[in-house]
Tab-separated table of C-alpha atoms and ligand atoms in Angstrom:
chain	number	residue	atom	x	y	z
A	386	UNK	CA	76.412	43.743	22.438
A	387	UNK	CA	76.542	46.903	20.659
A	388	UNK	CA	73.201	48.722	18.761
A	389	UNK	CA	72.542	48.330	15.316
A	390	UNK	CA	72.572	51.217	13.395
A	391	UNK	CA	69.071	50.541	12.066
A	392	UNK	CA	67.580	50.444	14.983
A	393	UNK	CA	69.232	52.511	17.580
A	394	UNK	CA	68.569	51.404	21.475
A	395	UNK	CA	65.723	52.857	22.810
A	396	UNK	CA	65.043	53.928	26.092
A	397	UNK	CA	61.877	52.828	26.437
A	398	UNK	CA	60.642	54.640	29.832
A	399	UNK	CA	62.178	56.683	32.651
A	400	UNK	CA	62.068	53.491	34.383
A	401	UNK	CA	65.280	50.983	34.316
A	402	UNK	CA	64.296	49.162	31.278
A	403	UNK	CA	66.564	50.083	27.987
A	404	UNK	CA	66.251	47.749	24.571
A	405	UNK	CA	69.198	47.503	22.759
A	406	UNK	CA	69.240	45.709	19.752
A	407	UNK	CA	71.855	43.138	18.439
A	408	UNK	CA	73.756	44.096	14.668
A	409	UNK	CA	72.044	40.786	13.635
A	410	UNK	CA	68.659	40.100	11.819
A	411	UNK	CA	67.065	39.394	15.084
A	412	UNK	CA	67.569	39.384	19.023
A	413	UNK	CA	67.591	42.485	22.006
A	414	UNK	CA	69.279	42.496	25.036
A	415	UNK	CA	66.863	44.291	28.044
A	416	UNK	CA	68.299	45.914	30.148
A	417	UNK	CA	66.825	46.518	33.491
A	418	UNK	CA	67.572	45.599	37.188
A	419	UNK	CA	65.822	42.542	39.274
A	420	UNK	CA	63.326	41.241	36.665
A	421	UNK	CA	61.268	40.898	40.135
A	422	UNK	CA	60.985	44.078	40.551
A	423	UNK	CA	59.606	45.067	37.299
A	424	UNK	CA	56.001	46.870	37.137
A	425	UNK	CA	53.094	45.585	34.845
A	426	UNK	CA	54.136	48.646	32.805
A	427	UNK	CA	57.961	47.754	32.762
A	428	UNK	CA	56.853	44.180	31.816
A	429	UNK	CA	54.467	45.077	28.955
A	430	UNK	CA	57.643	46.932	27.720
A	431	UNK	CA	59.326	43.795	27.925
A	432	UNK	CA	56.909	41.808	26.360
A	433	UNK	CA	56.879	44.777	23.185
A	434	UNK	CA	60.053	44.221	22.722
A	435	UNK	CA	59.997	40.231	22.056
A	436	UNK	CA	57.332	41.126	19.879
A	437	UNK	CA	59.429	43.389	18.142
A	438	UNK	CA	63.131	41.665	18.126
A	439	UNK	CA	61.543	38.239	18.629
A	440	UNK	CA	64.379	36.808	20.805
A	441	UNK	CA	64.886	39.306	24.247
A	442	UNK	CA	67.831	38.523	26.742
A	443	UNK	CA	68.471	39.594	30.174
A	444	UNK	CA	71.124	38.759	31.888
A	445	UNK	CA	72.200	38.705	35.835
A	446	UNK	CA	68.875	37.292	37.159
A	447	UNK	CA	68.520	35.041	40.358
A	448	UNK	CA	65.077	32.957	40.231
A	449	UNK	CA	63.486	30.326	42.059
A	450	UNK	CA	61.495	28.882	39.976
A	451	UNK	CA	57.749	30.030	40.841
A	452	UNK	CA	59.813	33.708	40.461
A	453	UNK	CA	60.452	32.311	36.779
A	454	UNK	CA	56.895	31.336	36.662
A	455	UNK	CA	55.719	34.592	37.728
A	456	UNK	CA	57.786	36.317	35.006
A	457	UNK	CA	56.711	33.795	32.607
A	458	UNK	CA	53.088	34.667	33.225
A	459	UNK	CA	53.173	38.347	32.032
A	460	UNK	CA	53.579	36.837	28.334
A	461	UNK	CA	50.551	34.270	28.450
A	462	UNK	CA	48.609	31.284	30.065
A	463	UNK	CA	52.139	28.618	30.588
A	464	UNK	CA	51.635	25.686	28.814
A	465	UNK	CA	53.001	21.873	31.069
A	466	UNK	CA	54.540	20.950	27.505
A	467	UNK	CA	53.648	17.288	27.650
A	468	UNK	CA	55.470	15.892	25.291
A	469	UNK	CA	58.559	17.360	26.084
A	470	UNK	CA	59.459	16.081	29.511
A	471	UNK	CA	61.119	12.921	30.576
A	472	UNK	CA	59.470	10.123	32.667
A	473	UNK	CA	61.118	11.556	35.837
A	474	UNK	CA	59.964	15.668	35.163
A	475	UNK	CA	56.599	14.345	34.942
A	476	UNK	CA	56.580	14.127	38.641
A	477	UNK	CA	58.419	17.514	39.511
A	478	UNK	CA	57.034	19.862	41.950
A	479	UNK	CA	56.813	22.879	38.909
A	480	UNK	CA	54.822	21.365	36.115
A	481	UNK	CA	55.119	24.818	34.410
A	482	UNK	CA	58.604	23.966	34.193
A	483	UNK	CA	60.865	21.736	31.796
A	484	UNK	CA	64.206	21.090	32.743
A	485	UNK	CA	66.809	21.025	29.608
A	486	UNK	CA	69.740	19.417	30.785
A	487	UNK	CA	72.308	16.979	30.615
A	488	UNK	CA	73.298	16.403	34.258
A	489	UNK	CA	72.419	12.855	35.659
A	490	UNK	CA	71.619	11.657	39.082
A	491	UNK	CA	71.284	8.737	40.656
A	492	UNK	CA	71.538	7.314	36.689
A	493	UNK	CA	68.637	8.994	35.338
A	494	UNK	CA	68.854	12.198	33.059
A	495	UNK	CA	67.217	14.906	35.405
A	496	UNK	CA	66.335	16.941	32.240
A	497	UNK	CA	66.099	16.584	28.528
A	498	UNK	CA	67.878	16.849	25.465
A	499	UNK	CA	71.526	15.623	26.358
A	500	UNK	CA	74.473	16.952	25.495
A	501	UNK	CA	73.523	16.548	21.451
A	502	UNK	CA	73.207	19.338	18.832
A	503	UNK	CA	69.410	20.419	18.850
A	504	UNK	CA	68.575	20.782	15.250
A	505	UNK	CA	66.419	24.415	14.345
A	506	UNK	CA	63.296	24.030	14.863
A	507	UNK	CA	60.018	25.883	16.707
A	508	UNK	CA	59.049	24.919	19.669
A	509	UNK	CA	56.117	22.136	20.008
A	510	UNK	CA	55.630	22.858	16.520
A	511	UNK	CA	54.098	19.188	16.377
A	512	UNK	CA	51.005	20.372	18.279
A	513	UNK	CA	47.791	21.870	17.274
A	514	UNK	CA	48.291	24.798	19.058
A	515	UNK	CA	52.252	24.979	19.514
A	516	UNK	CA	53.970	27.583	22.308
A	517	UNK	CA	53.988	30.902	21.125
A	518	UNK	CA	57.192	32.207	23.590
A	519	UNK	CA	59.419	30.261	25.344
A	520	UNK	CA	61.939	31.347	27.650
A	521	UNK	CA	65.531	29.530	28.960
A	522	UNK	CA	66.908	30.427	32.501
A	523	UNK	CA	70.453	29.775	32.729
A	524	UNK	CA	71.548	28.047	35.752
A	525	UNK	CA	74.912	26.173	34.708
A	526	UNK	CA	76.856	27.130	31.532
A	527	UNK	CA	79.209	25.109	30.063
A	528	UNK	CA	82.387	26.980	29.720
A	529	UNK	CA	82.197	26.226	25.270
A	530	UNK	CA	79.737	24.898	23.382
A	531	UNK	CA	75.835	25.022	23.833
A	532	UNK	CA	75.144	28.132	22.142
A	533	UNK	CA	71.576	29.153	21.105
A	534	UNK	CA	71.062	29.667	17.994
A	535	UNK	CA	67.880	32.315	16.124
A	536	UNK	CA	66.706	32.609	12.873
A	537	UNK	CA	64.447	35.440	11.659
A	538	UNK	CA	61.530	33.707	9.807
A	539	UNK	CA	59.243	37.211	8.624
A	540	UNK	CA	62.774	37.716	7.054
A	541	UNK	CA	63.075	33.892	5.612
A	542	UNK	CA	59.399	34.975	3.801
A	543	UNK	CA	60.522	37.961	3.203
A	544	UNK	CA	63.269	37.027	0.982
A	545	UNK	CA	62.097	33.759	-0.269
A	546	UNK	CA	62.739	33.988	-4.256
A	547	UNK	CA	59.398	34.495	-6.165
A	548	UNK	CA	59.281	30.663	-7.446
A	549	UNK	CA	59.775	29.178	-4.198
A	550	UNK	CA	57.184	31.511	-2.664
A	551	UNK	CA	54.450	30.635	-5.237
A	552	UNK	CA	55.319	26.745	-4.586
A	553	UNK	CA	53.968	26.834	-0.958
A	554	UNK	CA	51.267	29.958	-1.256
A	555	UNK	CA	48.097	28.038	0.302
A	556	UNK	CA	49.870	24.571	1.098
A	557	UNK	CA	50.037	23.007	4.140
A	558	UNK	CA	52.930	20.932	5.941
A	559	UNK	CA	53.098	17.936	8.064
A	560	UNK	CA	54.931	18.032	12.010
A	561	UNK	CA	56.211	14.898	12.455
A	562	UNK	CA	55.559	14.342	16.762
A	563	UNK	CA	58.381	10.904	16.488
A	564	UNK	CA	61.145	12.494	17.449
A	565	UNK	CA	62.625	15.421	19.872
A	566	UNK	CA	64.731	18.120	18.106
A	567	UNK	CA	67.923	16.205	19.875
A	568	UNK	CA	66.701	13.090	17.694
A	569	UNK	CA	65.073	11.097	21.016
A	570	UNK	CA	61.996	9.210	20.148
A	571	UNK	CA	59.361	10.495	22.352
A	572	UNK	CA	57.930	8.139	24.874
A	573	UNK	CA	55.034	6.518	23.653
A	574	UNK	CA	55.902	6.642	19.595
A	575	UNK	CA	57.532	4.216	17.370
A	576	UNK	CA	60.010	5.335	14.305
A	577	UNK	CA	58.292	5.785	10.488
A	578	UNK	CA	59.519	4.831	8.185
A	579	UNK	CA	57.051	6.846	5.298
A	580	UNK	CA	56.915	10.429	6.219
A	581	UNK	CA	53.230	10.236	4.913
A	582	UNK	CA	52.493	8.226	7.785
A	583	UNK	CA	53.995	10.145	10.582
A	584	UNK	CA	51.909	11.346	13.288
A	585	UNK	CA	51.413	14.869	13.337
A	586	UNK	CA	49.204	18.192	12.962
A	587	UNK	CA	49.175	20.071	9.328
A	588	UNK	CA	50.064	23.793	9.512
A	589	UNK	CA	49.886	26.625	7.243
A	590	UNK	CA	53.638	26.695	5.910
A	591	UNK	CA	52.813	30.703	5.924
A	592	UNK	CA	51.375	31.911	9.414
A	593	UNK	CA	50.461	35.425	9.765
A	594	UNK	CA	51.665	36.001	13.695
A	595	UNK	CA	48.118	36.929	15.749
A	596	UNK	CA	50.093	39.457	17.682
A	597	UNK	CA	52.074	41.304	14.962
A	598	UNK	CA	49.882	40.947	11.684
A	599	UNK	CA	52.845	39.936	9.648
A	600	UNK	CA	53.136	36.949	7.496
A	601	UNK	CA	56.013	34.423	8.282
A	602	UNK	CA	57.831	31.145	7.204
A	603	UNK	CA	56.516	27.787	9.586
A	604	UNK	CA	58.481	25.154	9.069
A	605	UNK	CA	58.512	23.475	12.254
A	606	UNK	CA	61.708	20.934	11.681
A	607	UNK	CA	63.337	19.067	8.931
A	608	UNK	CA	63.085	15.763	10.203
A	609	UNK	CA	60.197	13.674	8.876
A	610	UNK	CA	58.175	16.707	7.801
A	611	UNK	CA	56.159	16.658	4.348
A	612	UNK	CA	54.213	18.598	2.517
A	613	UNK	CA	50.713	17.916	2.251
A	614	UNK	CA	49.437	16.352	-1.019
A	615	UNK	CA	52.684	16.016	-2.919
A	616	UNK	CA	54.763	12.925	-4.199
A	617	UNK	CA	57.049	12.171	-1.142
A	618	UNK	CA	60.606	12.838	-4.047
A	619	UNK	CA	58.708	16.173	-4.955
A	620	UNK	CA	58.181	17.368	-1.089
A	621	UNK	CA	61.433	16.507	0.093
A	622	UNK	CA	63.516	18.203	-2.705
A	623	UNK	CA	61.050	21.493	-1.947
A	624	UNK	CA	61.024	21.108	1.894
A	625	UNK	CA	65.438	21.199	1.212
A	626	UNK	CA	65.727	24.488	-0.863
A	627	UNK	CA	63.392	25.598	2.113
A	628	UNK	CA	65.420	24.795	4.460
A	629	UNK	CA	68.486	25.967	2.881
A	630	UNK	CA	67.218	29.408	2.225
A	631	UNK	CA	65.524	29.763	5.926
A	632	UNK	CA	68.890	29.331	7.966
A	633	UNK	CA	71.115	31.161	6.251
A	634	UNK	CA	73.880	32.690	8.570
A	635	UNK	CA	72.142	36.036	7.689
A	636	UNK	CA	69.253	35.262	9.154
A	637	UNK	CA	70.329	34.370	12.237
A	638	UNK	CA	71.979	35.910	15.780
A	639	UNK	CA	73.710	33.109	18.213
A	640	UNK	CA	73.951	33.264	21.941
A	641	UNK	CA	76.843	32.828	24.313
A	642	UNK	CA	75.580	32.009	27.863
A	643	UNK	CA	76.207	32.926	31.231
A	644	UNK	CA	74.875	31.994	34.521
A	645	UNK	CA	71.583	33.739	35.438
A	646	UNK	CA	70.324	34.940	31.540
A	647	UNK	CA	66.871	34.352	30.687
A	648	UNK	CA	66.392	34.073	26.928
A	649	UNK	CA	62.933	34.470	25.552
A	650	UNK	CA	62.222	34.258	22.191
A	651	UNK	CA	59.114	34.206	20.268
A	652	UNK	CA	58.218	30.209	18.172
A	653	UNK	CA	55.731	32.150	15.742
A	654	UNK	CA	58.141	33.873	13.629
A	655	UNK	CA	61.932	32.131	15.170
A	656	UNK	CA	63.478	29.298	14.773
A	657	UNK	CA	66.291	28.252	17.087
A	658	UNK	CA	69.074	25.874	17.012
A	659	UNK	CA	71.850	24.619	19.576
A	660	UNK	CA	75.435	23.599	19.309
A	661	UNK	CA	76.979	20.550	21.078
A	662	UNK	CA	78.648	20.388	24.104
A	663	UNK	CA	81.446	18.480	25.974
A	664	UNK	CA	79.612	15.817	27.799
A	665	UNK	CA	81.870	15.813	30.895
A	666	UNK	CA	80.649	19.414	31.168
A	667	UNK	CA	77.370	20.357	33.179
A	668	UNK	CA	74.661	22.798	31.246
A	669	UNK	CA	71.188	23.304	33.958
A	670	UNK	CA	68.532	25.562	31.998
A	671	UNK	CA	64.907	25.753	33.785
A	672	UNK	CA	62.710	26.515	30.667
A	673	UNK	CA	58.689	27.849	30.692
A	674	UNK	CA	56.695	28.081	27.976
A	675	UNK	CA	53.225	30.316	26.908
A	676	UNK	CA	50.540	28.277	25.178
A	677	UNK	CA	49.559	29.435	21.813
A	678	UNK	CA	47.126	29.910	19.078
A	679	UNK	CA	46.204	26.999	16.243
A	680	UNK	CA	48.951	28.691	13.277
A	681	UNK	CA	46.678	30.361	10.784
A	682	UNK	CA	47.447	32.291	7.397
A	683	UNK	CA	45.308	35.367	7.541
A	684	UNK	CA	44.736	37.265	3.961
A	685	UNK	CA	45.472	40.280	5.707
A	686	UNK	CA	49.193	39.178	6.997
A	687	UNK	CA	51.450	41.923	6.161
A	688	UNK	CA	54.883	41.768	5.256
A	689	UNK	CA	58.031	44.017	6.041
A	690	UNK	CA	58.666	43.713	9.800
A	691	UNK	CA	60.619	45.772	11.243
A	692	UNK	CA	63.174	43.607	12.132
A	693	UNK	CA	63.192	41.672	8.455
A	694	UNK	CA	63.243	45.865	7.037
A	695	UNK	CA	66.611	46.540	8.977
A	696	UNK	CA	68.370	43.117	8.823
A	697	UNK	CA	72.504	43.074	7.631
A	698	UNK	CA	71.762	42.616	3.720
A	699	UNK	CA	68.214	42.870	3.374
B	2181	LIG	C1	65.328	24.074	23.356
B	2181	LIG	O1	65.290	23.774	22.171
B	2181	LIG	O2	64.321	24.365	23.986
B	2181	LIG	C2	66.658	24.073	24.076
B	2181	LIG	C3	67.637	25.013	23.509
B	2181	LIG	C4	68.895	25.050	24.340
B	2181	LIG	O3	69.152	24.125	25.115
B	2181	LIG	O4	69.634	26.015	24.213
């Protein structure tokens, strides 16, 4: 991974920790030793740097997993994601932790979400008060497939054409809580078949991130979603040219993995996506996840990130 020429790599502190930014719209690697070794100070440098490249990798770690709870601590409170695990995580020693995975033993899936493409979407979006980072650790790679895909949503706003924009200023969407981003139903629901009548909280389709100030696109995922108050035809054709526009290759930065990454990326303003994979193959990620705010559109959200400023194009 090279720098961008926007934003050169900065060397944050005398200490071992170095951001260098990908040549995409979005994503950092961090580089620094033994994430367990990292000061509060080092950390909080860590934890600017999501804020400001909204994905962060660092690669060559070896965690157990209360070290990847530690680390996952120095972001926010860690959230037991309820909805997302299987019958048989439920019970596992690390509530803090879901596995996402497609290995089986003893006939049961030992994680979630299969081999399958995971369609873009932000993370628990179909709560009240969905994650605000989450964070992969790579265990087991498959050697293709299963990349991670980002999109930059302050940049999606940013560049939304004027007529779209002033379809969705003060409107509210539906996030449908049926189905998993790998299309699973979750335990407990039953399909719709009237996106009206999905279950689901309404969220400002514009958030302004509480961290950051800056205003960005929410759009949860495609599947099922609706827009408050309109004729179903009338949401659905919006909710597309939404779509369309928010991943555009542009937009985004994809991931090839290796053993012992952790990828954190931040839900507020990110969408993320991931390929397929060869189902003889094995893929083991241990994934933690910060609790976050209700999404809220503040009328002092800013726009012109950073990262949406120096983006390929924009
Ligand atoms: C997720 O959506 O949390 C999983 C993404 C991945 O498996 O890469």
């Amino acid at each position: 991974m090279s720098a961008s020429p926007a934003l050169k790599t900065s060397v944050l502190s005398p200490s071992a920790v170095r951001v260098v930014p990908t040549q995409a719209a979005l994503g950092a690697e961090v580089r620094c030793d033994d994430v367990r070794t990292l000061s509060d100070a080092e950390l909080a440098l860590v934890h600017r740097a999501a804020l400001d490249h909204l994905v962060i990798l660092i690669r060559g770690q070896t965690l157990t997993d209360p070290e990847l709870i530690d680390f996952g601590r120095h972001f926010g409170a860690l959230d037991l994601a309820p909805y997302a695990k299987t019958g048989k995580e439920k019970a596992r020693k690390h509530p803090e932790i879901v596995i996402v995975s497609n290995v089986m033993e003893d006939g049961q899936a030992i994680g979630v979400l299969r081999d399958a493409e995971v369609v873009w979407h932000s993370d628990n979006s179909y709560r009240e008060q969905p994650l605000s980072f989450s964070a992969l650790y790579s265990l087991e790679v498959p050697p293709a497939g299963g990349n991670t895909g980002f999109a930059n949503m302050y940049l999606a706003l940013e560049t939304l054409p004027h007529e779209l924009r002033s379809r969705i200023e003060g409107r509210t969407l539906k996030h449908d809580m049926t189905y998993n981003s790998a299309g699973d139903l979750r335990e407990g629901f039953k399909p719709v078949s009237d996106v009206r009548d999905a279950p689901g909280p309404h969220h400002p389709i514009i958030r302004t991130h509480p961290d950051t100030g800056y205003d960005a696109l929410y759009l949860g995922r495609r599947p099922n979603a609706y827009i408050d108050g309109l004729p179903v035809d009338e949401s659905e054709a919006l909710l597309e040219a939404l779509w369309a526009h928010a991943v555009r290759p542009d937009f985004t930065w994809h991931h090839v993995w290796q053993a012992g990454d952790i990828l954190m990326w931040d839900n507020r303003c990110v969408m993320h996506h991931r390929d397929p994979f060869d189902a003889g193959a094995r893929r083991v990620m241990h994934r933690i996840q910060c609790a976050g705010d209700k999404p809220a559109k503040s009328a002092a959200g800013k726009i012109g990130h950073p990262r949406a400023l120096s983006a390929p194009n924009s």
